[in-house]
Tab-separated table of N, CA and C in Angstrom:
chain	number	residue	atom	x	y	z
A	1	GLN	N	-242.667	-72.655	-39.402
A	1	GLN	CA	-244.089	-72.671	-39.723
A	1	GLN	C	-244.259	-72.390	-41.212
A	2	VAL	N	-245.025	-73.222	-41.864
A	2	VAL	CA	-245.239	-73.040	-43.288
A	2	VAL	C	-246.398	-72.083	-43.520
A	3	GLN	N	-246.269	-71.265	-44.536
A	3	GLN	CA	-247.351	-70.402	-44.979
A	3	GLN	C	-247.858	-70.933	-46.320
A	4	LEU	N	-249.176	-70.999	-46.444
A	4	LEU	CA	-249.796	-71.517	-47.655
A	4	LEU	C	-250.622	-70.415	-48.310
A	5	VAL	N	-250.487	-70.287	-49.616
A	5	VAL	CA	-251.240	-69.281	-50.354
A	5	VAL	C	-251.904	-69.960	-51.546
A	6	GLU	N	-253.228	-69.891	-51.579
A	6	GLU	CA	-253.977	-70.433	-52.697
A	6	GLU	C	-254.179	-69.379	-53.776
A	7	SER	N	-254.271	-69.850	-54.999
A	7	SER	CA	-254.578	-68.963	-56.120
A	7	SER	C	-255.243	-69.784	-57.220
A	8	GLY	N	-255.803	-69.068	-58.187
A	8	GLY	CA	-256.391	-69.753	-59.334
A	8	GLY	C	-257.895	-69.818	-59.335
A	9	GLY	N	-258.512	-69.337	-58.268
A	9	GLY	CA	-259.963	-69.338	-58.243
A	9	GLY	C	-260.537	-68.279	-59.174
A	10	GLY	N	-261.849	-68.316	-59.327
A	10	GLY	CA	-262.501	-67.335	-60.180
A	10	GLY	C	-263.900	-67.751	-60.544
A	11	LEU	N	-264.445	-67.064	-61.523
A	11	LEU	CA	-265.796	-67.330	-62.020
A	11	LEU	C	-265.686	-68.105	-63.329
A	12	VAL	N	-266.419	-69.197	-63.416
A	12	VAL	CA	-266.377	-70.027	-64.610
A	12	VAL	C	-267.771	-70.579	-64.875
A	13	GLN	N	-268.071	-70.821	-66.130
A	13	GLN	CA	-269.354	-71.414	-66.471
A	13	GLN	C	-269.341	-72.917	-66.194
A	14	ALA	N	-270.509	-73.454	-65.976
A	14	ALA	CA	-270.627	-74.900	-65.784
A	14	ALA	C	-270.006	-75.632	-66.965
A	15	GLY	N	-269.262	-76.671	-66.645
A	15	GLY	CA	-268.547	-77.427	-67.664
A	15	GLY	C	-267.128	-76.959	-67.883
A	16	GLY	N	-266.789	-75.817	-67.327
A	16	GLY	CA	-265.459	-75.267	-67.490
A	16	GLY	C	-264.448	-75.866	-66.535
A	17	SER	N	-263.238	-75.323	-66.595
A	17	SER	CA	-262.130	-75.839	-65.790
A	17	SER	C	-261.399	-74.702	-65.081
A	18	LEU	N	-260.808	-75.050	-63.972
A	18	LEU	CA	-259.907	-74.159	-63.243
A	18	LEU	C	-258.788	-75.010	-62.658
A	19	ARG	N	-257.635	-74.387	-62.472
A	19	ARG	CA	-256.555	-75.057	-61.763
A	19	ARG	C	-256.158	-74.195	-60.570
A	20	LEU	N	-256.338	-74.759	-59.391
A	20	LEU	CA	-255.956	-74.076	-58.169
A	20	LEU	C	-254.521	-74.444	-57.818
A	21	SER	N	-253.824	-73.477	-57.262
A	21	SER	CA	-252.463	-73.694	-56.793
A	21	SER	C	-252.382	-73.401	-55.309
A	22	CYS	N	-251.563	-74.149	-54.630
A	22	CYS	CA	-251.283	-73.940	-53.208
A	22	CYS	C	-249.765	-73.843	-53.077
A	23	ALA	N	-249.285	-72.622	-52.947
A	23	ALA	CA	-247.848	-72.391	-52.862
A	23	ALA	C	-247.424	-72.250	-51.408
A	24	ALA	N	-246.356	-72.922	-51.071
A	24	ALA	CA	-245.867	-72.921	-49.695
A	24	ALA	C	-244.589	-72.109	-49.579
A	25	SER	N	-244.442	-71.474	-48.434
A	25	SER	CA	-243.206	-70.777	-48.109
A	25	SER	C	-242.905	-70.998	-46.632
A	26	GLY	N	-241.686	-70.737	-46.257
A	26	GLY	CA	-241.285	-70.919	-44.862
A	26	GLY	C	-240.566	-72.229	-44.628
A	27	ARG	N	-240.998	-73.238	-45.325
A	27	ARG	CA	-240.310	-74.518	-45.302
A	27	ARG	C	-240.810	-75.341	-46.485
A	28	THR	N	-240.136	-76.420	-46.759
A	28	THR	CA	-240.543	-77.284	-47.848
A	28	THR	C	-241.764	-78.109	-47.456
A	29	LEU	N	-242.581	-78.423	-48.461
A	29	LEU	CA	-243.730	-79.289	-48.246
A	29	LEU	C	-243.378	-80.758	-48.401
A	30	GLY	N	-242.132	-81.028	-48.575
A	30	GLY	CA	-241.714	-82.395	-48.861
A	30	GLY	C	-242.049	-83.405	-47.783
A	31	SER	N	-242.295	-82.958	-46.565
A	31	SER	CA	-242.631	-83.864	-45.468
A	31	SER	C	-244.099	-83.788	-45.088
A	32	ASP	N	-244.901	-83.225	-45.970
A	32	ASP	CA	-246.304	-82.987	-45.646
A	32	ASP	C	-247.261	-83.785	-46.503
A	33	ALA	N	-248.328	-84.246	-45.864
A	33	ALA	CA	-249.537	-84.601	-46.596
A	33	ALA	C	-250.302	-83.299	-46.825
A	34	VAL	N	-250.889	-83.156	-47.979
A	34	VAL	CA	-251.587	-81.915	-48.323
A	34	VAL	C	-252.999	-82.234	-48.778
A	35	GLY	N	-253.914	-81.402	-48.357
A	35	GLY	CA	-255.308	-81.603	-48.732
A	35	GLY	C	-255.952	-80.328	-49.224
A	36	TRP	N	-256.998	-80.507	-49.998
A	36	TRP	CA	-257.867	-79.405	-50.409
A	36	TRP	C	-259.230	-79.605	-49.755
A	37	PHE	N	-259.759	-78.541	-49.201
A	37	PHE	CA	-261.080	-78.531	-48.593
A	37	PHE	C	-261.880	-77.402	-49.242
A	38	ARG	N	-263.163	-77.432	-49.051
A	38	ARG	CA	-263.992	-76.331	-49.531
A	38	ARG	C	-265.132	-76.083	-48.556
A	39	GLN	N	-265.605	-74.839	-48.590
A	39	GLN	CA	-266.730	-74.468	-47.745
A	39	GLN	C	-267.658	-73.568	-48.531
A	40	ALA	N	-268.876	-74.036	-48.720
A	40	ALA	CA	-269.910	-73.258	-49.392
A	40	ALA	C	-270.693	-72.475	-48.352
A	41	PRO	N	-271.349	-71.390	-48.746
A	41	PRO	CA	-272.124	-70.589	-47.793
A	41	PRO	C	-273.161	-71.431	-47.068
A	42	GLY	N	-273.165	-71.321	-45.756
A	42	GLY	CA	-274.140	-72.036	-44.956
A	42	GLY	C	-273.856	-73.511	-44.769
A	43	LYS	N	-272.708	-73.963	-45.260
A	43	LYS	CA	-272.372	-75.385	-45.144
A	43	LYS	C	-271.063	-75.560	-44.382
A	44	GLU	N	-270.878	-76.773	-43.879
A	44	GLU	CA	-269.632	-77.077	-43.197
A	44	GLU	C	-268.506	-77.275	-44.202
A	45	ARG	N	-267.305	-77.062	-43.725
A	45	ARG	CA	-266.126	-77.325	-44.542
A	45	ARG	C	-266.039	-78.818	-44.835
A	46	GLU	N	-265.721	-79.153	-46.085
A	46	GLU	CA	-265.634	-80.565	-46.453
A	46	GLU	C	-264.329	-80.867	-47.162
A	47	PHE	N	-263.863	-82.077	-46.976
A	47	PHE	CA	-262.682	-82.571	-47.653
A	47	PHE	C	-262.994	-82.758	-49.129
A	48	VAL	N	-262.060	-82.341	-49.980
A	48	VAL	CA	-262.232	-82.497	-51.417
A	48	VAL	C	-261.239	-83.506	-51.994
A	49	ALA	N	-259.967	-83.289	-51.702
A	49	ALA	CA	-258.929	-84.158	-52.266
A	49	ALA	C	-257.689	-84.067	-51.397
A	50	GLY	N	-256.899	-85.122	-51.418
A	50	GLY	CA	-255.664	-85.120	-50.655
A	50	GLY	C	-254.584	-85.923	-51.349
A	51	VAL	N	-253.352	-85.568	-51.057
A	51	VAL	CA	-252.206	-86.288	-51.612
A	51	VAL	C	-251.237	-86.577	-50.469
A	52	SER	N	-250.671	-87.750	-50.512
A	52	SER	CA	-249.756	-88.151	-49.453
A	52	SER	C	-248.410	-87.439	-49.572
A	53	ARG	N	-247.642	-87.542	-48.535
A	53	ARG	CA	-246.292	-86.994	-48.537
A	53	ARG	C	-245.476	-87.537	-49.705
A	54	SER	N	-245.611	-88.799	-49.978
A	54	SER	CA	-244.844	-89.431	-51.046
A	54	SER	C	-245.343	-89.064	-52.431
A	55	GLY	N	-246.603	-88.592	-52.496
A	55	GLY	CA	-247.226	-88.360	-53.786
A	55	GLY	C	-247.786	-89.626	-54.397
A	56	TYR	N	-247.559	-90.747	-53.741
A	56	TYR	CA	-247.967	-92.039	-54.287
A	56	TYR	C	-249.471	-92.256	-54.164
A	57	THR	N	-250.066	-91.676	-53.116
A	57	THR	CA	-251.483	-91.909	-52.824
A	57	THR	C	-252.274	-90.623	-52.948
A	58	THR	N	-253.395	-90.715	-53.611
A	58	THR	CA	-254.349	-89.615	-53.650
A	58	THR	C	-255.715	-90.131	-53.259
A	59	TYR	N	-256.563	-89.207	-52.813
A	59	TYR	CA	-257.917	-89.599	-52.411
A	59	TYR	C	-258.844	-88.439	-52.702
A	60	TYR	N	-260.059	-88.776	-53.142
A	60	TYR	CA	-261.044	-87.757	-53.513
A	60	TYR	C	-262.384	-88.059	-52.880
A	61	THR	N	-263.101	-87.022	-52.561
A	61	THR	CA	-264.482	-87.238	-52.171
A	61	THR	C	-265.262	-87.694	-53.400
A	62	ASP	N	-266.312	-88.437	-53.182
A	62	ASP	CA	-267.011	-89.075	-54.297
A	62	ASP	C	-267.500	-88.084	-55.351
A	63	SER	N	-267.935	-86.923	-54.922
A	63	SER	CA	-268.561	-85.980	-55.854
A	63	SER	C	-267.579	-85.373	-56.845
A	64	VAL	N	-266.278	-85.496	-56.589
A	64	VAL	CA	-265.299	-84.894	-57.496
A	64	VAL	C	-264.360	-85.920	-58.096
A	65	ARG	N	-264.524	-87.161	-57.757
A	65	ARG	CA	-263.518	-88.195	-58.028
A	65	ARG	C	-263.077	-88.262	-59.472
A	66	VAL	N	-263.960	-88.190	-60.416
A	66	VAL	CA	-263.558	-88.331	-61.826
A	66	VAL	C	-263.339	-86.985	-62.500
A	67	ARG	N	-263.546	-85.897	-61.766
A	67	ARG	CA	-263.448	-84.571	-62.370
A	67	ARG	C	-262.231	-83.781	-61.902
A	68	PHE	N	-261.787	-84.032	-60.677
A	68	PHE	CA	-260.686	-83.274	-60.097
A	68	PHE	C	-259.434	-84.146	-60.015
A	69	THR	N	-258.284	-83.493	-60.112
A	69	THR	CA	-257.014	-84.190	-59.957
A	69	THR	C	-256.090	-83.366	-59.081
A	70	ILE	N	-255.582	-83.988	-58.030
A	70	ILE	CA	-254.621	-83.330	-57.157
A	70	ILE	C	-253.228	-83.815	-57.539
A	71	SER	N	-252.273	-82.900	-57.508
A	71	SER	CA	-250.897	-83.270	-57.817
A	71	SER	C	-249.964	-82.365	-57.026
A	72	ARG	N	-248.721	-82.801	-56.919
A	72	ARG	CA	-247.767	-81.993	-56.180
A	72	ARG	C	-246.476	-81.900	-56.958
A	73	ASP	N	-245.842	-80.748	-56.857
A	73	ASP	CA	-244.542	-80.514	-57.467
A	73	ASP	C	-243.625	-80.032	-56.358
A	74	ASN	N	-242.863	-80.934	-55.806
A	74	ASN	CA	-242.020	-80.567	-54.670
A	74	ASN	C	-240.898	-79.615	-55.070
A	75	THR	N	-240.504	-79.629	-56.329
A	75	THR	CA	-239.468	-78.681	-56.760
A	75	THR	C	-239.988	-77.256	-56.744
A	76	GLU	N	-241.306	-77.123	-56.957
A	76	GLU	CA	-241.944	-75.805	-56.913
A	76	GLU	C	-242.576	-75.524	-55.552
A	77	ASN	N	-242.538	-76.530	-54.673
A	77	ASN	CA	-243.153	-76.391	-53.340
A	77	ASN	C	-244.627	-76.005	-53.453
A	78	THR	N	-245.299	-76.648	-54.397
A	78	THR	CA	-246.676	-76.282	-54.731
A	78	THR	C	-247.513	-77.538	-54.947
A	79	VAL	N	-248.768	-77.442	-54.521
A	79	VAL	CA	-249.741	-78.506	-54.778
A	79	VAL	C	-250.857	-77.910	-55.625
A	80	TYR	N	-251.325	-78.688	-56.573
A	80	TYR	CA	-252.335	-78.219	-57.517
A	80	TYR	C	-253.625	-79.009	-57.388
A	81	LEU	N	-254.707	-78.361	-57.770
A	81	LEU	CA	-255.995	-79.054	-57.900
A	81	LEU	C	-256.569	-78.676	-59.253
A	82	GLN	N	-256.510	-79.601	-60.182
A	82	GLN	CA	-257.105	-79.404	-61.490
A	82	GLN	C	-258.570	-79.790	-61.410
A	83	MET	N	-259.433	-78.849	-61.749
A	83	MET	CA	-260.874	-79.077	-61.637
A	83	MET	C	-261.492	-78.965	-63.030
A	84	ASN	N	-262.034	-80.048	-63.502
A	84	ASN	CA	-262.684	-80.098	-64.812
A	84	ASN	C	-264.181	-80.351	-64.653
A	85	SER	N	-264.905	-80.090	-65.709
A	85	SER	CA	-266.356	-80.332	-65.724
A	85	SER	C	-267.023	-79.747	-64.489
A	86	LEU	N	-266.706	-78.515	-64.203
A	86	LEU	CA	-267.212	-77.881	-62.989
A	86	LEU	C	-268.721	-77.741	-63.018
A	87	LYS	N	-269.307	-77.859	-61.840
A	87	LYS	CA	-270.751	-77.766	-61.660
A	87	LYS	C	-271.064	-76.636	-60.694
A	88	PRO	N	-272.276	-76.082	-60.768
A	88	PRO	CA	-272.640	-75.018	-59.818
A	88	PRO	C	-272.463	-75.443	-58.359
A	89	GLU	N	-272.661	-76.712	-58.068
A	89	GLU	CA	-272.506	-77.178	-56.685
A	89	GLU	C	-271.047	-77.232	-56.231
A	90	ASP	N	-270.116	-76.981	-57.131
A	90	ASP	CA	-268.707	-76.870	-56.737
A	90	ASP	C	-268.371	-75.472	-56.211
A	91	THR	N	-269.313	-74.564	-56.303
A	91	THR	CA	-269.083	-73.207	-55.822
A	91	THR	C	-268.790	-73.200	-54.337
A	92	ALA	N	-267.666	-72.607	-53.963
A	92	ALA	CA	-267.231	-72.589	-52.565
A	92	ALA	C	-265.919	-71.823	-52.473
A	93	VAL	N	-265.515	-71.582	-51.239
A	93	VAL	CA	-264.147	-71.142	-50.985
A	93	VAL	C	-263.304	-72.402	-50.800
A	94	TYR	N	-262.214	-72.474	-51.543
A	94	TYR	CA	-261.339	-73.636	-51.506
A	94	TYR	C	-260.081	-73.309	-50.702
A	95	TYR	N	-259.758	-74.210	-49.794
A	95	TYR	CA	-258.607	-74.053	-48.923
A	95	TYR	C	-257.642	-75.220	-49.110
A	96	CYS	N	-256.357	-74.919	-49.048
A	96	CYS	CA	-255.401	-76.009	-48.954
A	96	CYS	C	-254.858	-76.067	-47.526
A	97	ALA	N	-254.423	-77.240	-47.148
A	97	ALA	CA	-253.927	-77.470	-45.802
A	97	ALA	C	-252.783	-78.470	-45.850
A	98	ALA	N	-251.885	-78.356	-44.888
A	98	ALA	CA	-250.712	-79.225	-44.852
A	98	ALA	C	-250.513	-79.790	-43.463
A	99	GLU	N	-250.080	-81.032	-43.429
A	99	GLU	CA	-249.766	-81.696	-42.170
A	99	GLU	C	-248.420	-82.392	-42.312
A	100	GLN	N	-247.497	-82.058	-41.429
A	100	GLN	CA	-246.219	-82.776	-41.434
A	100	GLN	C	-246.457	-84.198	-40.931
A	101	VAL	N	-245.968	-85.157	-41.691
A	101	VAL	CA	-246.121	-86.557	-41.294
A	101	VAL	C	-244.766	-87.241	-41.319
A	102	SER	N	-244.663	-88.290	-40.541
A	102	SER	CA	-243.407	-89.027	-40.483
A	102	SER	C	-243.206	-89.860	-41.740
A	103	TYR	N	-241.988	-90.312	-41.949
A	103	TYR	CA	-241.685	-91.132	-43.122
A	103	TYR	C	-242.534	-92.400	-43.130
A	104	SER	N	-242.831	-92.948	-41.957
A	104	SER	CA	-243.620	-94.185	-41.896
A	104	SER	C	-245.050	-93.965	-42.374
A	105	ARG	N	-245.499	-92.737	-42.375
A	105	ARG	CA	-246.851	-92.411	-42.846
A	105	ARG	C	-246.811	-91.704	-44.197
A	106	ARG	N	-245.777	-91.902	-44.941
A	106	ARG	CA	-245.560	-91.144	-46.174
A	106	ARG	C	-246.615	-91.427	-47.247
A	107	HIS	N	-247.300	-92.529	-47.169
A	107	HIS	CA	-248.326	-92.860	-48.154
A	107	HIS	C	-249.737	-92.575	-47.645
A	108	PHE	N	-249.832	-91.923	-46.531
A	108	PHE	CA	-251.120	-91.686	-45.886
A	108	PHE	C	-251.741	-90.392	-46.382
A	109	VAL	N	-253.037	-90.435	-46.673
A	109	VAL	CA	-253.779	-89.220	-47.052
A	109	VAL	C	-254.654	-88.823	-45.875
A	110	GLN	N	-254.489	-87.612	-45.424
A	110	GLN	CA	-255.247	-87.107	-44.280
A	110	GLN	C	-256.552	-86.491	-44.758
A	111	LYS	N	-257.669	-86.991	-44.253
A	111	LYS	CA	-258.985	-86.483	-44.642
A	111	LYS	C	-259.676	-85.710	-43.534
A	112	VAL	N	-259.077	-85.658	-42.366
A	112	VAL	CA	-259.678	-85.007	-41.208
A	112	VAL	C	-259.090	-83.612	-41.078
A	113	ASP	N	-259.932	-82.594	-41.148
A	113	ASP	CA	-259.399	-81.225	-41.174
A	113	ASP	C	-258.691	-80.847	-39.877
A	114	ASP	N	-259.146	-81.366	-38.742
A	114	ASP	CA	-258.523	-81.001	-37.468
A	114	ASP	C	-257.087	-81.477	-37.345
A	115	GLU	N	-256.672	-82.411	-38.167
A	115	GLU	CA	-255.320	-82.952	-38.083
A	115	GLU	C	-254.300	-82.101	-38.844
A	116	TYR	N	-254.766	-81.181	-39.642
A	116	TYR	CA	-253.845	-80.373	-40.427
A	116	TYR	C	-253.226	-79.265	-39.580
A	117	ASP	N	-251.949	-78.970	-39.879
A	117	ASP	CA	-251.186	-78.002	-39.095
A	117	ASP	C	-251.282	-76.583	-39.623
A	118	ALA	N	-251.433	-76.474	-40.926
A	118	ALA	CA	-251.390	-75.154	-41.550
A	118	ALA	C	-252.458	-75.045	-42.612
A	119	TRP	N	-252.997	-73.847	-42.745
A	119	TRP	CA	-254.071	-73.570	-43.704
A	119	TRP	C	-253.769	-72.301	-44.478
A	120	GLY	N	-254.235	-72.287	-45.721
A	120	GLY	CA	-254.186	-71.064	-46.498
A	120	GLY	C	-255.402	-70.211	-46.221
A	121	GLN	N	-255.468	-69.070	-46.894
A	121	GLN	CA	-256.546	-68.120	-46.647
A	121	GLN	C	-257.781	-68.408	-47.503
A	122	GLY	N	-257.614	-69.263	-48.500
A	122	GLY	CA	-258.735	-69.652	-49.346
A	122	GLY	C	-258.807	-68.866	-50.635
A	123	THR	N	-259.418	-69.491	-51.622
A	123	THR	CA	-259.662	-68.844	-52.912
A	123	THR	C	-261.087	-69.180	-53.355
A	124	GLN	N	-261.787	-68.174	-53.834
A	124	GLN	CA	-263.197	-68.354	-54.190
A	124	GLN	C	-263.325	-68.989	-55.568
A	125	VAL	N	-264.151	-69.996	-55.657
A	125	VAL	CA	-264.523	-70.605	-56.931
A	125	VAL	C	-266.026	-70.461	-57.092
A	126	THR	N	-266.436	-69.853	-58.182
A	126	THR	CA	-267.853	-69.669	-58.461
A	126	THR	C	-268.164	-70.253	-59.839
A	127	VAL	N	-269.112	-71.166	-59.871
A	127	VAL	CA	-269.502	-71.821	-61.120
A	127	VAL	C	-270.924	-71.414	-61.444
A	128	SER	N	-271.091	-70.754	-62.570
A	128	SER	CA	-272.417	-70.288	-62.982
A	128	SER	C	-273.092	-71.338	-63.870
A	129	SER	N	-274.414	-71.366	-63.781
A	129	SER	CA	-275.173	-72.361	-64.555
A	129	SER	C	-275.552	-71.835	-65.927
């Protein structure tokens, strides 16, 4: 069973940047699709970004598409979310999640939260106006 730990959240002014990290332990993430989700107070959890097992495919929700970048470093067993031009509406708890996928699905990005096998505890991101 993989354990995921997010870090890098904090308080930032609008227009600023943060880089979130999702570090895995227990096993390698090399066979996983990994996603970032967020949940704001009073709102449902939403998909933010995902990267395929191969790293070849990424996908973003429309509201972050040109501002956020997801990447993975399998040597570090870590997935990152670089967030630029942050807006107050990006304020939320950010979670990373991992799903083991077969080699035949190595280019697939999982956007459905129920399909993920493991979740981190979340990291708070607060963007002030």
